[in-house]
XYZ file of C-alpha atoms in Angstrom:
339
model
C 73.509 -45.597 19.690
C 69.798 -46.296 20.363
C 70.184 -45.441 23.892
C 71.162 -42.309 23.296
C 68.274 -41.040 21.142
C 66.749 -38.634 22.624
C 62.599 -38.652 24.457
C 61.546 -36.303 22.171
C 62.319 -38.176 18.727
C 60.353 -41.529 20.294
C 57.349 -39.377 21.777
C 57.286 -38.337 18.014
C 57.161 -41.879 16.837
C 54.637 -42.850 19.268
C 52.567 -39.819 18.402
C 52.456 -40.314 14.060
C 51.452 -43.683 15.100
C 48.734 -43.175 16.836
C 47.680 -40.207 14.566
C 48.302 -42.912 11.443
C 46.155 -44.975 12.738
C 43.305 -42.597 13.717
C 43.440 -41.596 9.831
C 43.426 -45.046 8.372
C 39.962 -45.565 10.922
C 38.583 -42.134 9.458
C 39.398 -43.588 5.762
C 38.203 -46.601 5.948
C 34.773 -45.385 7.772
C 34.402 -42.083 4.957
C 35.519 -44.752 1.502
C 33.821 -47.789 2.979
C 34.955 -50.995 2.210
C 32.828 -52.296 0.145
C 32.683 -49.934 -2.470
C 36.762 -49.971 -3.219
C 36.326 -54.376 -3.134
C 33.522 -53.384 -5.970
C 35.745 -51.439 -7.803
C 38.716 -53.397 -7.894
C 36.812 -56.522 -8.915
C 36.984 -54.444 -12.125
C 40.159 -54.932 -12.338
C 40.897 -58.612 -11.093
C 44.259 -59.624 -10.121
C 46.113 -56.900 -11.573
C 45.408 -54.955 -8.413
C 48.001 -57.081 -7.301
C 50.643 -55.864 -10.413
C 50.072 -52.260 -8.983
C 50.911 -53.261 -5.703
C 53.940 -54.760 -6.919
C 55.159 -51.770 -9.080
C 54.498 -49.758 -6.101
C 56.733 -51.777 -4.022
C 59.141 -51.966 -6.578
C 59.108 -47.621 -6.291
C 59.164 -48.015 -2.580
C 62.570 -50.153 -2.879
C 63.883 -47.703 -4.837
C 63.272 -45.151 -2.661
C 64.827 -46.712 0.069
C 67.884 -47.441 -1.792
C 67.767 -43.652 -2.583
C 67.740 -43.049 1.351
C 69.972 -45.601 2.143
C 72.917 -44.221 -0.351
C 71.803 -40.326 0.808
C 72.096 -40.915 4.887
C 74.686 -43.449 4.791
C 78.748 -41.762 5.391
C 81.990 -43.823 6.115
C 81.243 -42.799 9.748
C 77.765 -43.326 9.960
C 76.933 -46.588 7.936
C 72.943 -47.027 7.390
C 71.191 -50.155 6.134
C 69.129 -50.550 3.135
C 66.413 -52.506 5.275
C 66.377 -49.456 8.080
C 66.020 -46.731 4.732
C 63.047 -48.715 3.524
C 61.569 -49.107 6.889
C 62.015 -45.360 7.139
C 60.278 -44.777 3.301
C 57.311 -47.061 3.945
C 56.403 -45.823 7.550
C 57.114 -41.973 6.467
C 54.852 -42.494 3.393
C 52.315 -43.883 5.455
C 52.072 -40.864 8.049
C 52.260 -38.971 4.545
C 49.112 -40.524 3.611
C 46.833 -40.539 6.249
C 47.847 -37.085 7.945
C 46.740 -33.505 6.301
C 49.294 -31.944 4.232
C 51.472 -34.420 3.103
C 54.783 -33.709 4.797
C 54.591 -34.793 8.400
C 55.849 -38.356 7.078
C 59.052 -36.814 5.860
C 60.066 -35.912 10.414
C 58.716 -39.421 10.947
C 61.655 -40.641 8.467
C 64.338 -38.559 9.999
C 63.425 -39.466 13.258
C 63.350 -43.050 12.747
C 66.998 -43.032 10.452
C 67.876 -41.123 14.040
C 66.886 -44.334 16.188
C 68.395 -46.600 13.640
C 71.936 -44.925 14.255
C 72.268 -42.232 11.587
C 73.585 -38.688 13.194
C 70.985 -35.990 12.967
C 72.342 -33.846 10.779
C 73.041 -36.649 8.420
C 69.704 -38.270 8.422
C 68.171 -34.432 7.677
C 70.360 -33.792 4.847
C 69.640 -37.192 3.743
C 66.340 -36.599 3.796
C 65.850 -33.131 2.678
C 68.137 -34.460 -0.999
C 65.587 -37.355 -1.222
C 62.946 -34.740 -1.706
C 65.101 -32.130 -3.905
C 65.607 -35.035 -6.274
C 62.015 -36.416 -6.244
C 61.506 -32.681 -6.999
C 64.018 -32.259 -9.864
C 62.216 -35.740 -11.921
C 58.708 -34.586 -10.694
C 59.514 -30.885 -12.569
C 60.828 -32.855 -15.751
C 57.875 -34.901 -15.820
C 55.430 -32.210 -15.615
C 57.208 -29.982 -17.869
C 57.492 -32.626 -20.634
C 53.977 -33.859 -20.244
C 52.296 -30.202 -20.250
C 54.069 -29.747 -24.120
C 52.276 -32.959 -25.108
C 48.831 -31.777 -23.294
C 49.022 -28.324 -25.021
C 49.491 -30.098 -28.779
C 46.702 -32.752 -28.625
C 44.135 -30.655 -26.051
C 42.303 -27.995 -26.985
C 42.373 -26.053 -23.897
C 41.083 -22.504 -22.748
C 44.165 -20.100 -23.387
C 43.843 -19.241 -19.777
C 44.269 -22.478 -18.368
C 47.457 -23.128 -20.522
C 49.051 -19.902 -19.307
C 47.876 -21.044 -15.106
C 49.901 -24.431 -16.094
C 53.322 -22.914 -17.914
C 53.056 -20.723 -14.728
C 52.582 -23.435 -12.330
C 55.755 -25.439 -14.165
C 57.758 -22.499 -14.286
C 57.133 -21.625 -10.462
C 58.362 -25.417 -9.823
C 61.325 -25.468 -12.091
C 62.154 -22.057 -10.024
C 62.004 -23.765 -7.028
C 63.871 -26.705 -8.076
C 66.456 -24.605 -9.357
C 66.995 -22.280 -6.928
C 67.254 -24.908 -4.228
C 70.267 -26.429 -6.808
C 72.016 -23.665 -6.455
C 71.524 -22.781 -2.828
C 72.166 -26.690 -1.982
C 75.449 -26.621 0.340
C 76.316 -23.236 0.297
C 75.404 -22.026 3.521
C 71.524 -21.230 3.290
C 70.515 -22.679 5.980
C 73.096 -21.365 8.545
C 72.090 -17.830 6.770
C 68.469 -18.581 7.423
C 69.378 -19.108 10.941
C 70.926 -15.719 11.203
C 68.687 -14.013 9.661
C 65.989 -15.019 12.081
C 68.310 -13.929 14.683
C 69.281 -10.656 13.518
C 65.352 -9.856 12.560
C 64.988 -11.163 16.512
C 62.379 -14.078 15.601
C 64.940 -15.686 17.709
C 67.306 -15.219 20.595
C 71.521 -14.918 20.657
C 71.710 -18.432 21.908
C 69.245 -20.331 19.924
C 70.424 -18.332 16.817
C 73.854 -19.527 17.737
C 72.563 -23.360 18.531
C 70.593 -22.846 15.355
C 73.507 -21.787 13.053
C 75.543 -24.873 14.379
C 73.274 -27.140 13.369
C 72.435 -26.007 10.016
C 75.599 -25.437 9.236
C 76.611 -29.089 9.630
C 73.658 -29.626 7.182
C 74.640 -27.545 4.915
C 78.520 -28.940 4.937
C 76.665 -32.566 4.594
C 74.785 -31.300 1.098
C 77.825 -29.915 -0.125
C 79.626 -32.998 -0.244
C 77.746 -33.960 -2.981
C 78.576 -31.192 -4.532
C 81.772 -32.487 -4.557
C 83.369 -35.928 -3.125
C 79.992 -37.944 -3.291
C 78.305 -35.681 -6.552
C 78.494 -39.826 -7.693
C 75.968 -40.760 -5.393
C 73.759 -37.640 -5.782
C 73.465 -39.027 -9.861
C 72.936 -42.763 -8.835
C 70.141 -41.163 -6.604
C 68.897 -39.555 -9.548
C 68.734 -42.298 -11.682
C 66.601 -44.190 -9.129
C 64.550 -41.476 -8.677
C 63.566 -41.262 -12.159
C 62.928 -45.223 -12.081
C 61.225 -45.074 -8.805
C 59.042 -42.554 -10.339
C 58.415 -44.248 -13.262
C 57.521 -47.302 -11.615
C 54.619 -45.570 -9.321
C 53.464 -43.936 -12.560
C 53.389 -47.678 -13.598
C 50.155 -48.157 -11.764
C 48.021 -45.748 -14.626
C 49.225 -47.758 -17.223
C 48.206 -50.930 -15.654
C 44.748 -50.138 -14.028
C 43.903 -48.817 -18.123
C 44.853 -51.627 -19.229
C 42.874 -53.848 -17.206
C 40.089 -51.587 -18.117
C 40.514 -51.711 -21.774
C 41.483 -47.881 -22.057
C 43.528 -47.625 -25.179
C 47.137 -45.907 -24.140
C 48.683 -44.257 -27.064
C 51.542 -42.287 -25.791
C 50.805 -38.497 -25.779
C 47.764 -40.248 -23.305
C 50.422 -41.917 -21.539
C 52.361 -38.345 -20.812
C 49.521 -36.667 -20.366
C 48.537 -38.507 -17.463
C 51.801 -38.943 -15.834
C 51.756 -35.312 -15.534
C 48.506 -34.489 -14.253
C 48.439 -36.961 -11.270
C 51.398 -35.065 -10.281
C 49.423 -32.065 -10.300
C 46.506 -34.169 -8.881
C 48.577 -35.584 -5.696
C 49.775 -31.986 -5.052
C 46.413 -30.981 -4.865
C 45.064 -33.456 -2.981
C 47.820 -33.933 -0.684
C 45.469 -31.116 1.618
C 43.685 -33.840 2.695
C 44.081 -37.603 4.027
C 44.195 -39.509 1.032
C 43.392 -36.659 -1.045
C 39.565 -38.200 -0.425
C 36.903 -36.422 -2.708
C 39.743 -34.377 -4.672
C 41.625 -36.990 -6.656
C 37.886 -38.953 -7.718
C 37.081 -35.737 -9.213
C 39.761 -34.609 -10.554
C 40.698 -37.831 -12.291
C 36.580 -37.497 -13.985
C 37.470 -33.980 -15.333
C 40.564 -35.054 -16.573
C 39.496 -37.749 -18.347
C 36.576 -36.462 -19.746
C 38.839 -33.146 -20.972
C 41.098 -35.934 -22.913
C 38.381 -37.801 -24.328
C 38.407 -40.764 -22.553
C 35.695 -42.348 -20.635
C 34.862 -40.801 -17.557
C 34.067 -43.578 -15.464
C 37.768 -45.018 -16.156
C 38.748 -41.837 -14.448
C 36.685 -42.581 -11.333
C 38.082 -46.612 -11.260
C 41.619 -45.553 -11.802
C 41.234 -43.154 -8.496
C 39.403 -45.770 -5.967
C 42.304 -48.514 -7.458
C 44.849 -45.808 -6.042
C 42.928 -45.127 -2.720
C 43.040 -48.796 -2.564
C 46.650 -49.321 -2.944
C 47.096 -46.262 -0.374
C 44.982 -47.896 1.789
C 47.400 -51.487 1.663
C 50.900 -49.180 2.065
C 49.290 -46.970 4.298
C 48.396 -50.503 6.735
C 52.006 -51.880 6.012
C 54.184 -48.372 7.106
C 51.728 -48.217 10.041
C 52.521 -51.731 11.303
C 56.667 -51.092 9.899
C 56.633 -47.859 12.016
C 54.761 -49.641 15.306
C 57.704 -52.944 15.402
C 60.544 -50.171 15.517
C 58.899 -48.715 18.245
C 58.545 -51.959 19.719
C 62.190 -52.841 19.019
C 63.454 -49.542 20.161
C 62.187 -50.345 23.487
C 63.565 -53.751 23.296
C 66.782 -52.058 23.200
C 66.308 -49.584 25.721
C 65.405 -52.569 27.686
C 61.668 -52.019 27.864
C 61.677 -49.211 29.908
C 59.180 -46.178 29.259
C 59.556 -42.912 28.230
């Protein structure tokens, strides 16, 4: 199978790695070392508990993609999904934007064996369901921020509006999810002639063996779509884990409308900052507003973000080096010859 993959998906590869690593250099040079080892001597060894939670979420997630690209045809291994999670959320972290991790996975469920189609349509219901718990989250926590906040009336209208725009989104991709929208979307670029006869007809082949992938769960495998659920929602939970932890260490109290109110905001927070590598200068702030408009310490605020920057930093290292020894076993296979 790996011999047939084709030059493009391991230029690709080659390509988010070397672009990984250029952001992890530019990170490391702009945060500077010695101020995150400062801060997380705040915090002792439980920096180590949040990297373990945070594994614990990245297992999960790669049990997610595992069960999602996986088909009696096409079997997938849980080690190749979480090699595909870990190096895709390291491109995620270190590239502007936040998404260009999400190709790196498909293309490297490609080299491990999964058909393309499959390992898009795998990939593309990770995301909806991360979506569809993200959405719950934020909806739930912005009831408990508008009862114990006193906010400006306009700011509590901008966040109902941003919910209700995701819960839209979420939604509407529900519905549309295996019923031909993609195969559409090819057409209609063809008929508004964005594209030509033959690519729209390439195109519509393509997406419409994507689209008859998503609506098997739907139907035969709408099991695995809820045991994806479910471990999204404990994935999630776990990386939310982190807050709870790094407040602890500092002493924060955590009563639980504090609890809620911060799982929702950091999802707010990482969409934000996702703009950037890192989210570097947008998530320090943000975190110090926040924390200072729910009457807690500041400072905590500041902490809590350079912990997370840290733990980025570790994962970030780790998918990097994941995603650089299955290039290096992908030409092992090919029998070391170039591209």
């Amino acid at each position: 199978m790996a011999a047939a993959v084709p030059r493009w998906v391991r230029v690709f590869n080659r390509v988010s790695l070397v672009a990984g690593l250029g952001g992890l250099a530019w990170l490391l040079t702009h945060a500077g070392v010695r101020t995150l080892g400062e801060r997380l001597s705040t915090i002792g060894g439980w920096f180590f508990a949040v990297l373990a939670v945070q594994l614990i979420a990245h297992v999960l997630d790669g049990r997610i993609i595992q069960l999602l690209v996986r088909a009696p045809d096409a079997p997938m291994s849980f080690v190749s999904g979480l090699v595909a999670q870990l190096s895709g959320h390291a491109i995620n972290l270190v590239t502007p934007g936040g998404n260009l991790g999400e190709v790196t996975k498909v293309t490297l469920l490609y080299e491990a064996g999964a058909p393309r189609g499959r390992a898009v349509s795998g990939i593309l219901l990770f995301n909806l369901a991360a979506l569809w718990v993200n959405v719950l989250v934020l909806v739930l926590g912005i009831f408990v921020i508008a009862a114990r906040v006193e906010l400006p009336r306009n700011l509590v209208i901008a966040m109902w509006v941003g919910a209700g725009v995701a819960a839209s989104v979420g939604l509407g991709l529900a519905l549309l999810m295996g019923r031909g929208a993609l195969a559409a979307l090819a057409r209609g670029l063809g008929r508004l002639g964005i594209i030509g006869p033959a690519r729209e007809a390439s195109w519509e082949q393509r997406l419409g063996t994507i689209d008859a992938q998503l609506a098997e769960f739907r139907g035969a495998r709408r099991g695995d779509l809820l045991h994806a659920l479910v471990l999204s929602a404990l994935s999630h939970l776990a990386s939310q884990g982190e807050i709870l932890l790094v407040l602890h260490a500092l002493g924060v109290p955590l009563p639980l409308g504090f609890a809620l109110s911060m799982m929702a905001s950091s999802l707010v927070i990482k969409w934000v900052s996702a703009v950037v590598p890192f989210g570097v200068g947008v998530s320090e702030g943000s975190n110090y507003a926040l924390f200072d408009l729910l009457g807690m310490a500041p400072v905590a605020g500041l902490v809590l973000a350079l912990v997370q920057r840290a733990r980025q930093l570790c994962f970030a290292a780790l998918g990097l080096v994941l995603l650089a020894l299955a290039q290096a076993r992908g030409r092992k296979r090919r029998g070391g010859s170039g591209v």
